[in-house]
Each structure stands twice: as structure tokens, then as C-alpha cells.
PDB file of N, CA and C in Angstrom:
ATOM      1  N   MET A1208       0.832  -1.177   0.000  1.00  0.00           N
ATOM      2  CA  MET A1208       0.000   0.000   0.000  1.00  0.00           C
ATOM      3  C   MET A1208       0.877   1.240   0.000  1.00  0.00           C
ATOM      4  N   THR A1209       0.409   2.209  -0.769  1.00  0.00           N
ATOM      5  CA  THR A1209       1.165   3.447  -0.824  1.00  0.00           C
ATOM      6  C   THR A1209       0.673   4.404   0.245  1.00  0.00           C
ATOM      7  N   GLN A1210       1.376   5.492   0.409  1.00  0.00           N
ATOM      8  CA  GLN A1210       0.998   6.484   1.417  1.00  0.00           C
ATOM      9  C   GLN A1210      -0.336   7.132   1.083  1.00  0.00           C
ATOM     10  N   GLU A1211      -0.608   7.316  -0.210  1.00  0.00           N
ATOM     11  CA  GLU A1211      -1.848   7.960  -0.603  1.00  0.00           C
ATOM     12  C   GLU A1211      -3.055   7.113  -0.192  1.00  0.00           C
ATOM     13  N   ASN A1212      -2.968   5.831  -0.363  1.00  0.00           N
ATOM     14  CA  ASN A1212      -4.074   4.962   0.035  1.00  0.00           C
ATOM     15  C   ASN A1212      -4.232   4.938   1.551  1.00  0.00           C
ATOM     16  N   GLN A1213      -3.145   5.012   2.295  1.00  0.00           N
ATOM     17  CA  GLN A1213      -3.226   4.990   3.752  1.00  0.00           C
ATOM     18  C   GLN A1213      -3.824   6.289   4.289  1.00  0.00           C
ATOM     19  N   ALA A1214      -3.651   7.394   3.580  1.00  0.00           N
ATOM     20  CA  ALA A1214      -4.160   8.675   4.040  1.00  0.00           C
ATOM     21  C   ALA A1214      -5.642   8.850   3.708  1.00  0.00           C
ATOM     22  N   GLY A1215      -6.277   7.893   3.075  1.00  0.00           N
ATOM     23  CA  GLY A1215      -7.697   7.988   2.778  1.00  0.00           C
ATOM     24  C   GLY A1215      -7.993   8.479   1.381  1.00  0.00           C
ATOM     25  N   GLY A1216      -6.984   8.688   0.547  1.00  0.00           N
ATOM     26  CA  GLY A1216      -7.219   9.138  -0.824  1.00  0.00           C
ATOM     27  C   GLY A1216      -7.670   7.976  -1.689  1.00  0.00           C
ATOM     28  N   TYR A1217      -8.391   8.278  -2.702  1.00  0.00           N
ATOM     29  CA  TYR A1217      -8.879   7.242  -3.593  1.00  0.00           C
ATOM     30  C   TYR A1217      -8.130   7.315  -4.897  1.00  0.00           C
ATOM     31  N   ARG A1218      -7.829   6.183  -5.440  1.00  0.00           N
ATOM     32  CA  ARG A1218      -7.170   6.108  -6.738  1.00  0.00           C
ATOM     33  C   ARG A1218      -8.141   5.432  -7.688  1.00  0.00           C
ATOM     34  N   GLU A1219      -8.795   6.232  -8.461  1.00  0.00           N
ATOM     35  CA  GLU A1219      -9.746   5.670  -9.402  1.00  0.00           C
ATOM     36  C   GLU A1219      -9.511   6.265 -10.771  1.00  0.00           C
ATOM     37  N   GLU A1220      -9.929   5.526 -11.749  1.00  0.00           N
ATOM     38  CA  GLU A1220      -9.720   5.945 -13.122  1.00  0.00           C
ATOM     39  C   GLU A1220     -11.052   6.412 -13.699  1.00  0.00           C
ATOM     40  N   THR A1221     -11.035   7.528 -14.378  1.00  0.00           N
ATOM     41  CA  THR A1221     -12.235   8.018 -15.052  1.00  0.00           C
ATOM     42  C   THR A1221     -11.948   8.126 -16.534  1.00  0.00           C
ATOM     43  N   ALA A1222     -12.993   8.015 -17.328  1.00  0.00           N
ATOM     44  CA  ALA A1222     -12.834   8.082 -18.773  1.00  0.00           C
ATOM     45  C   ALA A1222     -14.056   8.768 -19.380  1.00  0.00           C
ATOM     46  N   ALA A1223     -13.887   9.249 -20.573  1.00  0.00           N
ATOM     47  CA  ALA A1223     -14.990   9.863 -21.306  1.00  0.00           C
ATOM     48  C   ALA A1223     -15.036   9.240 -22.695  1.00  0.00           C
ATOM     49  N   GLU A1224     -16.247   9.070 -23.175  1.00  0.00           N
ATOM     50  CA  GLU A1224     -16.394   8.526 -24.515  1.00  0.00           C
ATOM     51  C   GLU A1224     -16.036   9.601 -25.529  1.00  0.00           C
ATOM     52  N   ILE A1225     -15.398   9.195 -26.573  1.00  0.00           N
ATOM     53  CA  ILE A1225     -15.025  10.119 -27.621  1.00  0.00           C
ATOM     54  C   ILE A1225     -15.890   9.801 -28.835  1.00  0.00           C
ATOM     55  N   ALA A1226     -16.614  10.798 -29.309  1.00  0.00           N
ATOM     56  CA  ALA A1226     -17.462  10.617 -30.472  1.00  0.00           C
ATOM     57  C   ALA A1226     -17.275  11.799 -31.410  1.00  0.00           C
ATOM     58  N   ALA A1227     -17.687  11.602 -32.626  1.00  0.00           N
ATOM     59  CA  ALA A1227     -17.599  12.684 -33.596  1.00  0.00           C
ATOM     60  C   ALA A1227     -18.554  13.794 -33.174  1.00  0.00           C
ATOM     61  N   PRO A1228     -18.162  15.048 -33.297  1.00  0.00           N
ATOM     62  CA  PRO A1228     -19.053  16.141 -32.918  1.00  0.00           C
ATOM     63  C   PRO A1228     -20.295  16.169 -33.807  1.00  0.00           C
ATOM     64  N   VAL A1229     -21.412  16.512 -33.204  1.00  0.00           N
ATOM     65  CA  VAL A1229     -22.673  16.572 -33.931  1.00  0.00           C
ATOM     66  C   VAL A1229     -22.891  17.996 -34.388  1.00  0.00           C
ATOM     67  N   ARG A1230     -23.132  18.162 -35.669  1.00  0.00           N
ATOM     68  CA  ARG A1230     -23.389  19.490 -36.213  1.00  0.00           C
ATOM     69  C   ARG A1230     -24.881  19.731 -36.194  1.00  0.00           C
ATOM     70  N   GLY A1231     -25.294  20.889 -35.709  1.00  0.00           N
ATOM     71  CA  GLY A1231     -26.708  21.194 -35.586  1.00  0.00           C
ATOM     72  C   GLY A1231     -27.404  21.468 -36.894  1.00  0.00           C
ATOM     73  N   ASP A1232     -26.674  21.862 -37.939  1.00  0.00           N
ATOM     74  CA  ASP A1232     -27.324  22.231 -39.186  1.00  0.00           C
ATOM     75  C   ASP A1232     -27.459  21.077 -40.168  1.00  0.00           C
ATOM     76  N   VAL A1233     -26.879  19.931 -39.846  1.00  0.00           N
ATOM     77  CA  VAL A1233     -26.933  18.792 -40.751  1.00  0.00           C
ATOM     78  C   VAL A1233     -27.935  17.787 -40.190  1.00  0.00           C
ATOM     79  N   ARG A1234     -29.046  17.631 -40.910  1.00  0.00           N
ATOM     80  CA  ARG A1234     -30.068  16.665 -40.509  1.00  0.00           C
ATOM     81  C   ARG A1234     -30.516  15.896 -41.731  1.00  0.00           C
ATOM     82  N   SER A1235     -31.041  14.728 -41.487  1.00  0.00           N
ATOM     83  CA  SER A1235     -31.574  13.967 -42.611  1.00  0.00           C
ATOM     84  C   SER A1235     -32.925  14.526 -43.018  1.00  0.00           C
ATOM     85  N   GLN A1236     -33.362  14.183 -44.205  1.00  0.00           N
ATOM     86  CA  GLN A1236     -34.632  14.697 -44.719  1.00  0.00           C
ATOM     87  C   GLN A1236     -35.806  14.224 -43.851  1.00  0.00           C
ATOM     88  N   ALA A1237     -35.739  13.019 -43.323  1.00  0.00           N
ATOM     89  CA  ALA A1237     -36.824  12.496 -42.487  1.00  0.00           C
ATOM     90  C   ALA A1237     -36.945  13.291 -41.192  1.00  0.00           C
ATOM     91  N   ASN A1238     -35.827  13.674 -40.614  1.00  0.00           N
ATOM     92  CA  ASN A1238     -35.868  14.462 -39.385  1.00  0.00           C
ATOM     93  C   ASN A1238     -36.449  15.840 -39.634  1.00  0.00           C
ATOM     94  N   ARG A1239     -36.163  16.411 -40.789  1.00  0.00           N
ATOM     95  CA  ARG A1239     -36.725  17.730 -41.108  1.00  0.00           C
ATOM     96  C   ARG A1239     -38.240  17.657 -41.213  1.00  0.00           C
ATOM     97  N   GLY A1240     -38.754  16.594 -41.818  1.00  0.00           N
ATOM     98  CA  GLY A1240     -40.195  16.430 -41.923  1.00  0.00           C
ATOM     99  C   GLY A1240     -40.833  16.229 -40.559  1.00  0.00           C
ATOM    100  N   ASN A1241     -40.209  15.438 -39.707  1.00  0.00           N
ATOM    101  CA  ASN A1241     -40.736  15.215 -38.364  1.00  0.00           C
ATOM    102  C   ASN A1241     -40.716  16.494 -37.548  1.00  0.00           C
ATOM    103  N   GLN A1242     -39.693  17.299 -37.737  1.00  0.00           N
ATOM    104  CA  GLN A1242     -39.603  18.545 -36.987  1.00  0.00           C
ATOM    105  C   GLN A1242     -40.693  19.506 -37.434  1.00  0.00           C
ATOM    106  N   ALA A1243     -40.973  19.571 -38.723  1.00  0.00           N
ATOM    107  CA  ALA A1243     -42.029  20.456 -39.221  1.00  0.00           C
ATOM    108  C   ALA A1243     -43.384  20.024 -38.672  1.00  0.00           C
ATOM    109  N   ASN A1244     -43.627  18.723 -38.621  1.00  0.00           N
ATOM    110  CA  ASN A1244     -44.886  18.241 -38.045  1.00  0.00           C
ATOM    111  C   ASN A1244     -44.967  18.567 -36.563  1.00  0.00           C
ATOM    112  N   GLY A1245     -43.877  18.483 -35.865  1.00  0.00           N
ATOM    113  CA  GLY A1245     -43.856  18.811 -34.440  1.00  0.00           C
ATOM    114  C   GLY A1245     -44.119  20.283 -34.195  1.00  0.00           C
ATOM    115  N   GLU A1246     -43.599  21.153 -35.054  1.00  0.00           N
ATOM    116  CA  GLU A1246     -43.838  22.591 -34.907  1.00  0.00           C
ATOM    117  C   GLU A1246     -45.303  22.925 -35.144  1.00  0.00           C
ATOM    118  N   ASN A1247     -45.919  22.288 -36.139  1.00  0.00           N
ATOM    119  CA  ASN A1247     -47.335  22.540 -36.407  1.00  0.00           C
ATOM    120  C   ASN A1247     -48.195  22.057 -35.249  1.00  0.00           C
ATOM    121  N   ALA A1248     -47.847  20.929 -34.676  1.00  0.00           N
ATOM    122  CA  ALA A1248     -48.598  20.422 -33.532  1.00  0.00           C
ATOM    123  C   ALA A1248     -48.431  21.346 -32.332  1.00  0.00           C
ATOM    124  N   GLY A1249     -47.239  21.914 -32.153  1.00  0.00           N
ATOM    125  CA  GLY A1249     -47.010  22.852 -31.062  1.00  0.00           C
ATOM    126  C   GLY A1249     -47.793  24.139 -31.239  1.00  0.00           C
ATOM    127  N   GLN A1250     -47.925  24.607 -32.474  1.00  0.00           N
ATOM    128  CA  GLN A1250     -48.705  25.817 -32.735  1.00  0.00           C
ATOM    129  C   GLN A1250     -50.183  25.568 -32.500  1.00  0.00           C
ATOM    130  N   ALA A1251     -50.666  24.369 -32.868  1.00  0.00           N
ATOM    131  CA  ALA A1251     -52.073  24.042 -32.626  1.00  0.00           C
ATOM    132  C   ALA A1251     -52.347  23.983 -31.134  1.00  0.00           C
ATOM    133  N   THR A1252     -51.439  23.394 -30.383  1.00  0.00           N
ATOM    134  CA  THR A1252     -51.592  23.328 -28.934  1.00  0.00           C
ATOM    135  C   THR A1252     -51.537  24.726 -28.336  1.00  0.00           C
ATOM    136  N   GLY A1253     -50.673  25.573 -28.867  1.00  0.00           N
ATOM    137  CA  GLY A1253     -50.574  26.947 -28.373  1.00  0.00           C
ATOM    138  C   GLY A1253     -51.842  27.735 -28.616  1.00  0.00           C
ATOM    139  N   SER A1254     -52.468  27.544 -29.787  1.00  0.00           N
ATOM    140  CA  SER A1254     -53.699  28.288 -30.056  1.00  0.00           C
ATOM    141  C   SER A1254     -54.849  27.767 -29.204  1.00  0.00           C
ATOM    142  N   ILE A1255     -54.889  26.475 -28.946  1.00  0.00           N
ATOM    143  CA  ILE A1255     -55.916  25.941 -28.048  1.00  0.00           C
ATOM    144  C   ILE A1255     -55.726  26.509 -26.650  1.00  0.00           C
ATOM    145  N   MET A1256     -54.481  26.547 -26.206  1.00  0.00           N
ATOM    146  CA  MET A1256     -54.184  27.146 -24.895  1.00  0.00           C
ATOM    147  C   MET A1256     -54.546  28.622 -24.892  1.00  0.00           C
ATOM    148  N   GLY A1257     -54.279  29.313 -25.995  1.00  0.00           N
ATOM    149  CA  GLY A1257     -54.580  30.736 -26.085  1.00  0.00           C
ATOM    150  C   GLY A1257     -56.076  31.005 -25.998  1.00  0.00           C
ATOM    151  N   PHE A1258     -56.874  30.229 -26.734  1.00  0.00           N
ATOM    152  CA  PHE A1258     -58.317  30.406 -26.662  1.00  0.00           C
ATOM    153  C   PHE A1258     -58.859  30.046 -25.278  1.00  0.00           C
ATOM    154  N   SER A1259     -58.301  29.021 -24.664  1.00  0.00           N
ATOM    155  CA  SER A1259     -58.724  28.649 -23.307  1.00  0.00           C
ATOM    156  C   SER A1259     -58.387  29.764 -22.321  1.00  0.00           C
ATOM    157  N   ALA A1260     -57.205  30.322 -22.446  1.00  0.00           N
ATOM    158  CA  ALA A1260     -56.786  31.401 -21.554  1.00  0.00           C
ATOM    159  C   ALA A1260     -57.659  32.634 -21.755  1.00  0.00           C
ATOM    160  N   LEU A1261     -57.958  32.946 -23.009  1.00  0.00           N
ATOM    161  CA  LEU A1261     -58.813  34.096 -23.299  1.00  0.00           C
ATOM    162  C   LEU A1261     -60.226  33.884 -22.757  1.00  0.00           C
ATOM    163  N   ALA A1262     -60.741  32.672 -22.899  1.00  0.00           N
ATOM    164  CA  ALA A1262     -62.072  32.365 -22.369  1.00  0.00           C
ATOM    165  C   ALA A1262     -62.092  32.496 -20.843  1.00  0.00           C
ATOM    166  N   LEU A1263     -61.065  31.999 -20.180  1.00  0.00           N
ATOM    167  CA  LEU A1263     -60.988  32.132 -18.717  1.00  0.00           C
ATOM    168  C   LEU A1263     -60.902  33.593 -18.300  1.00  0.00           C
ATOM    169  N   SER A1264     -60.122  34.364 -19.025  1.00  0.00           N
ATOM    170  CA  SER A1264     -59.958  35.778 -18.676  1.00  0.00           C
ATOM    171  C   SER A1264     -61.251  36.556 -18.866  1.00  0.00           C
ATOM    172  N   ILE A1265     -61.954  36.280 -19.958  1.00  0.00           N
ATOM    173  CA  ILE A1265     -63.229  36.966 -20.178  1.00  0.00           C
ATOM    174  C   ILE A1265     -64.261  36.527 -19.149  1.00  0.00           C
ATOM    175  N   LEU A1266     -64.301  35.235 -18.838  1.00  0.00           N
ATOM    176  CA  LEU A1266     -65.220  34.725 -17.824  1.00  0.00           C
ATOM    177  C   LEU A1266     -64.915  35.323 -16.455  1.00  0.00           C
ATOM    178  N   SER A1267     -63.645  35.619 -16.201  1.00  0.00           N
ATOM    179  CA  SER A1267     -63.261  36.182 -14.906  1.00  0.00           C
ATOM    180  C   SER A1267     -63.787  37.601 -14.710  1.00  0.00           C
ATOM    181  N   LEU A1268     -64.172  38.269 -15.798  1.00  0.00           N
ATOM    182  CA  LEU A1268     -64.761  39.597 -15.657  1.00  0.00           C
ATOM    183  C   LEU A1268     -66.128  39.529 -14.978  1.00  0.00           C
ATOM    184  N   PHE A1269     -66.782  38.358 -15.039  1.00  0.00           N
ATOM    185  CA  PHE A1269     -68.133  38.213 -14.513  1.00  0.00           C
ATOM    186  C   PHE A1269     -68.211  37.331 -13.266  1.00  0.00           C
ATOM    187  N   VAL A1270     -67.358  36.302 -13.175  1.00  0.00           N
ATOM    188  CA  VAL A1270     -67.430  35.339 -12.081  1.00  0.00           C
ATOM    189  C   VAL A1270     -66.023  35.076 -11.546  1.00  0.00           C
ATOM    190  N   LEU A1271     -65.864  35.086 -10.234  1.00  0.00           N
ATOM    191  CA  LEU A1271     -64.595  34.759  -9.560  1.00  0.00           C
ATOM    192  C   LEU A1271     -63.386  35.457 -10.202  1.00  0.00           C
ATOM    193  N   PRO A1272     -63.326  36.767 -10.133  1.00  0.00           N
ATOM    194  CA  PRO A1272     -62.265  37.484 -10.855  1.00  0.00           C
ATOM    195  C   PRO A1272     -60.848  37.145 -10.393  1.00  0.00           C
ATOM    196  N   VAL A1273     -60.659  36.904  -9.119  1.00  0.00           N
ATOM    197  CA  VAL A1273     -59.297  36.642  -8.644  1.00  0.00           C
ATOM    198  C   VAL A1273     -58.831  35.264  -9.102  1.00  0.00           C
ATOM    199  N   LEU A1274     -59.659  34.267  -8.938  1.00  0.00           N
ATOM    200  CA  LEU A1274     -59.271  32.896  -9.279  1.00  0.00           C
ATOM    201  C   LEU A1274     -59.154  32.709 -10.791  1.00  0.00           C
ATOM    202  N   LEU A1275     -60.195  33.057 -11.521  1.00  0.00           N
ATOM    203  CA  LEU A1275     -60.169  32.847 -12.971  1.00  0.00           C
ATOM    204  C   LEU A1275     -59.237  33.833 -13.679  1.00  0.00           C
ATOM    205  N   GLY A1276     -59.089  35.038 -13.136  1.00  0.00           N
ATOM    206  CA  GLY A1276     -58.142  35.993 -13.718  1.00  0.00           C
ATOM    207  C   GLY A1276     -56.706  35.501 -13.608  1.00  0.00           C
ATOM    208  N   ALA A1277     -56.373  34.962 -12.447  1.00  0.00           N
ATOM    209  CA  ALA A1277     -55.019  34.418 -12.260  1.00  0.00           C
ATOM    210  C   ALA A1277     -54.791  33.205 -13.159  1.00  0.00           C
ATOM    211  N   ALA A1278     -55.811  32.346 -13.285  1.00  0.00           N
ATOM    212  CA  ALA A1278     -55.679  31.179 -14.167  1.00  0.00           C
ATOM    213  C   ALA A1278     -55.531  31.621 -15.620  1.00  0.00           C
ATOM    214  N   GLY A1279     -56.270  32.656 -16.030  1.00  0.00           N
ATOM    215  CA  GLY A1279     -56.145  33.175 -17.397  1.00  0.00           C
ATOM    216  C   GLY A1279     -54.766  33.754 -17.665  1.00  0.00           C
ATOM    217  N   ILE A1280     -54.201  34.421 -16.670  1.00  0.00           N
ATOM    218  CA  ILE A1280     -52.857  34.987 -16.825  1.00  0.00           C
ATOM    219  C   ILE A1280     -51.824  33.874 -16.987  1.00  0.00           C
ATOM    220  N   VAL A1281     -51.907  32.854 -16.147  1.00  0.00           N
ATOM    221  CA  VAL A1281     -50.945  31.743 -16.221  1.00  0.00           C
ATOM    222  C   VAL A1281     -51.058  31.024 -17.554  1.00  0.00           C
ATOM    223  N   LEU A1282     -52.298  30.707 -17.965  1.00  0.00           N
ATOM    224  CA  LEU A1282     -52.472  30.046 -19.265  1.00  0.00           C
ATOM    225  C   LEU A1282     -52.053  30.958 -20.414  1.00  0.00           C
ATOM    226  N   GLY A1283     -52.221  32.256 -20.246  1.00  0.00           N
ATOM    227  CA  GLY A1283     -51.769  33.193 -21.270  1.00  0.00           C
ATOM    228  C   GLY A1283     -50.258  33.150 -21.465  1.00  0.00           C
ATOM    229  N   PHE A1284     -49.534  33.065 -20.363  1.00  0.00           N
ATOM    230  CA  PHE A1284     -48.072  32.948 -20.480  1.00  0.00           C
ATOM    231  C   PHE A1284     -47.677  31.629 -21.132  1.00  0.00           C
ATOM    232  N   ILE A1285     -48.373  30.553 -20.805  1.00  0.00           N
ATOM    233  CA  ILE A1285     -48.074  29.261 -21.423  1.00  0.00           C
ATOM    234  C   ILE A1285     -48.379  29.315 -22.916  1.00  0.00           C
ATOM    235  N   ALA A1286     -49.500  29.948 -23.290  1.00  0.00           N
ATOM    236  CA  ALA A1286     -49.856  30.069 -24.706  1.00  0.00           C
ATOM    237  C   ALA A1286     -48.825  30.899 -25.466  1.00  0.00           C
ATOM    238  N   ARG A1287     -48.337  31.979 -24.845  1.00  0.00           N
ATOM    239  CA  ARG A1287     -47.292  32.783 -25.497  1.00  0.00           C
ATOM    240  C   ARG A1287     -46.033  31.970 -25.720  1.00  0.00           C
ATOM    241  N   ALA A1288     -45.687  31.140 -24.751  1.00  0.00           N
ATOM    242  CA  ALA A1288     -44.485  30.316 -24.891  1.00  0.00           C
ATOM    243  C   ALA A1288     -44.640  29.278 -25.990  1.00  0.00           C
ATOM    244  N   ARG A1289     -45.874  28.859 -26.267  1.00  0.00           N
ATOM    245  CA  ARG A1289     -46.116  27.840 -27.295  1.00  0.00           C
ATOM    246  C   ARG A1289     -46.440  28.433 -28.653  1.00  0.00           C
ATOM    247  N   GLY A1290     -46.352  29.742 -28.798  1.00  0.00           N
ATOM    248  CA  GLY A1290     -46.462  30.340 -30.118  1.00  0.00           C
ATOM    249  C   GLY A1290     -47.695  31.180 -30.377  1.00  0.00           C
ATOM    250  N   ALA A1291     -48.686  31.170 -29.516  1.00  0.00           N
ATOM    251  CA  ALA A1291     -49.890  31.976 -29.712  1.00  0.00           C
ATOM    252  C   ALA A1291     -49.703  33.302 -28.993  1.00  0.00           C
ATOM    253  N   LYS A1292     -48.882  34.168 -29.564  1.00  0.00           N
ATOM    254  CA  LYS A1292     -48.498  35.408 -28.879  1.00  0.00           C
ATOM    255  C   LYS A1292     -49.667  36.375 -28.730  1.00  0.00           C
ATOM    256  N   GLY A1293     -50.465  36.555 -29.771  1.00  0.00           N
ATOM    257  CA  GLY A1293     -51.581  37.489 -29.708  1.00  0.00           C
ATOM    258  C   GLY A1293     -52.640  37.064 -28.702  1.00  0.00           C
ATOM    259  N   LEU A1294     -53.053  35.801 -28.777  1.00  0.00           N
ATOM    260  CA  LEU A1294     -54.059  35.300 -27.836  1.00  0.00           C
ATOM    261  C   LEU A1294     -53.528  35.332 -26.406  1.00  0.00           C
ATOM    262  N   GLY A1295     -52.267  34.967 -26.244  1.00  0.00           N
ATOM    263  CA  GLY A1295     -51.671  34.978 -24.908  1.00  0.00           C
ATOM    264  C   GLY A1295     -51.606  36.373 -24.324  1.00  0.00           C
ATOM    265  N   ASN A1296     -51.221  37.346 -25.149  1.00  0.00           N
ATOM    266  CA  ASN A1296     -51.151  38.731 -24.666  1.00  0.00           C
ATOM    267  C   ASN A1296     -52.527  39.254 -24.272  1.00  0.00           C
ATOM    268  N   TRP A1297     -53.541  38.975 -25.099  1.00  0.00           N
ATOM    269  CA  TRP A1297     -54.894  39.412 -24.761  1.00  0.00           C
ATOM    270  C   TRP A1297     -55.372  38.754 -23.474  1.00  0.00           C
ATOM    271  N   ALA A1298     -55.111  37.476 -23.328  1.00  0.00           N
ATOM    272  CA  ALA A1298     -55.537  36.769 -22.113  1.00  0.00           C
ATOM    273  C   ALA A1298     -54.839  37.342 -20.885  1.00  0.00           C
ATOM    274  N   ILE A1299     -53.551  37.639 -21.004  1.00  0.00           N
ATOM    275  CA  ILE A1299     -52.808  38.211 -19.877  1.00  0.00           C
ATOM    276  C   ILE A1299     -53.363  39.586 -19.530  1.00  0.00           C
ATOM    277  N   GLY A1300     -53.622  40.409 -20.536  1.00  0.00           N
ATOM    278  CA  GLY A1300     -54.127  41.756 -20.297  1.00  0.00           C
ATOM    279  C   GLY A1300     -55.513  41.757 -19.662  1.00  0.00           C
ATOM    280  N   ILE A1301     -56.429  40.988 -20.233  1.00  0.00           N
ATOM    281  CA  ILE A1301     -57.790  40.946 -19.687  1.00  0.00           C
ATOM    282  C   ILE A1301     -57.788  40.322 -18.300  1.00  0.00           C
ATOM    283  N   GLY A1302     -56.982  39.271 -18.101  1.00  0.00           N
ATOM    284  CA  GLY A1302     -56.895  38.646 -16.777  1.00  0.00           C
ATOM    285  C   GLY A1302     -56.332  39.596 -15.738  1.00  0.00           C
ATOM    286  N   ALA A1303     -55.338  40.392 -16.125  1.00  0.00           N
ATOM    287  CA  ALA A1303     -54.751  41.351 -15.182  1.00  0.00           C
ATOM    288  C   ALA A1303     -55.751  42.447 -14.828  1.00  0.00           C
ATOM    289  N   ILE A1304     -56.502  42.922 -15.822  1.00  0.00           N
ATOM    290  CA  ILE A1304     -57.528  43.937 -15.546  1.00  0.00           C
ATOM    291  C   ILE A1304     -58.586  43.374 -14.612  1.00  0.00           C
ATOM    292  N   SER A1305     -59.021  42.159 -14.882  1.00  0.00           N
ATOM    293  CA  SER A1305     -60.030  41.530 -14.034  1.00  0.00           C
ATOM    294  C   SER A1305     -59.502  41.312 -12.617  1.00  0.00           C
ATOM    295  N   LEU A1306     -58.255  40.933 -12.505  1.00  0.00           N
ATOM    296  CA  LEU A1306     -57.644  40.715 -11.191  1.00  0.00           C
ATOM    297  C   LEU A1306     -57.569  42.018 -10.404  1.00  0.00           C
ATOM    298  N   VAL A1307     -57.165  43.093 -11.052  1.00  0.00           N
ATOM    299  CA  VAL A1307     -57.076  44.391 -10.378  1.00  0.00           C
ATOM    300  C   VAL A1307     -58.462  44.867  -9.961  1.00  0.00           C
ATOM    301  N   ILE A1308     -59.437  44.748 -10.850  1.00  0.00           N
ATOM    302  CA  ILE A1308     -60.795  45.155 -10.511  1.00  0.00           C
ATOM    303  C   ILE A1308     -61.335  44.312  -9.359  1.00  0.00           C
ATOM    304  N   GLY A1309     -61.100  43.013  -9.420  1.00  0.00           N
ATOM    305  CA  GLY A1309     -61.605  42.122  -8.383  1.00  0.00           C
ATOM    306  C   GLY A1309     -60.981  42.360  -7.018  1.00  0.00           C
ATOM    307  N   MET A1310     -59.708  42.760  -7.006  1.00  0.00           N
ATOM    308  CA  MET A1310     -59.026  42.929  -5.718  1.00  0.00           C
ATOM    309  C   MET A1310     -59.154  44.337  -5.147  1.00  0.00           C
ATOM    310  N   PHE A1311     -59.220  45.357  -6.010  1.00  0.00           N
ATOM    311  CA  PHE A1311     -59.160  46.717  -5.503  1.00  0.00           C
ATOM    312  C   PHE A1311     -60.433  47.543  -5.692  1.00  0.00           C
ATOM    313  N   VAL A1312     -61.287  47.179  -6.624  1.00  0.00           N
ATOM    314  CA  VAL A1312     -62.478  47.980  -6.885  1.00  0.00           C
ATOM    315  C   VAL A1312     -63.719  47.328  -6.285  1.00  0.00           C
ATOM    316  N   LEU A1313     -63.938  46.055  -6.557  1.00  0.00           N
ATOM    317  CA  LEU A1313     -65.148  45.376  -6.110  1.00  0.00           C
ATOM    318  C   LEU A1313     -65.337  45.324  -4.591  1.00  0.00           C
ATOM    319  N   PRO A1314     -64.301  45.273  -3.782  1.00  0.00           N
ATOM    320  CA  PRO A1314     -64.537  45.240  -2.330  1.00  0.00           C
ATOM    321  C   PRO A1314     -65.234  46.502  -1.801  1.00  0.00           C
ATOM    322  N   PHE A1315     -65.205  47.604  -2.528  1.00  0.00           N
ATOM    323  CA  PHE A1315     -65.822  48.834  -2.069  1.00  0.00           C
ATOM    324  C   PHE A1315     -67.292  48.935  -2.457  1.00  0.00           C
ATOM    325  N   TYR A1316     -67.822  47.945  -3.180  1.00  0.00           N
ATOM    326  CA  TYR A1316     -69.229  47.976  -3.600  1.00  0.00           C
ATOM    327  C   TYR A1316     -70.010  46.915  -2.888  1.00  0.00           C
TER     328      TYR A1316
END
């Protein structure tokens, strides 16, 4: 035994796999088609989320403004992240207005 082993040090070997670097701009034709289909599916999901967020935000103007307004804002941000920027922005704006009205104006009536 060496001094290093007696002092509590560990002698272990580590290795890393060596592979050819992957270039991001080189893809096969099949992958390009799959990616285009995935983007279209993501946009469809984003617009569904956007319409849902907008519906919640508009509904929050009439019923449960704090709860539904906050839910509309959160879904609006998710819709914006998934590509429905216009619907998401409208949902966030209407939800924020409803939230402010519900928290600061309605308690006085």
C-alpha cells in the first residue's frame, strides 16, 4: 500500500467517450419532416391554450375574478411560450384587468 491509500485518498480511473461532434445544421430529410410536423402540432396546442386562456380571462370579468383571472394569466403565459403570442397577450391583459378590478375595486361595492 502506498501512502496515498493509507491517508484515505482514492485512486480511481475516469474516462470519457469520444465521439464525432454533432453538427446542428446537418439533418436527414426524415428528421426535417418530423420537426415540421412537431412545430405545427405545437402551434395548434398553443392556439388551443390561447383560446382557453382568453375564455378564462373573459369569464373572470363576470365570475370569480381573482381565481379565474389568475388562471387566465398563467395560461396566457403558457400560450405565449407555445407560439400563440396574440391570444396569450390578450388573455394576460384581460386577466390582469379583471384581477385588479376584483381585488381593488369590487370590495368597495
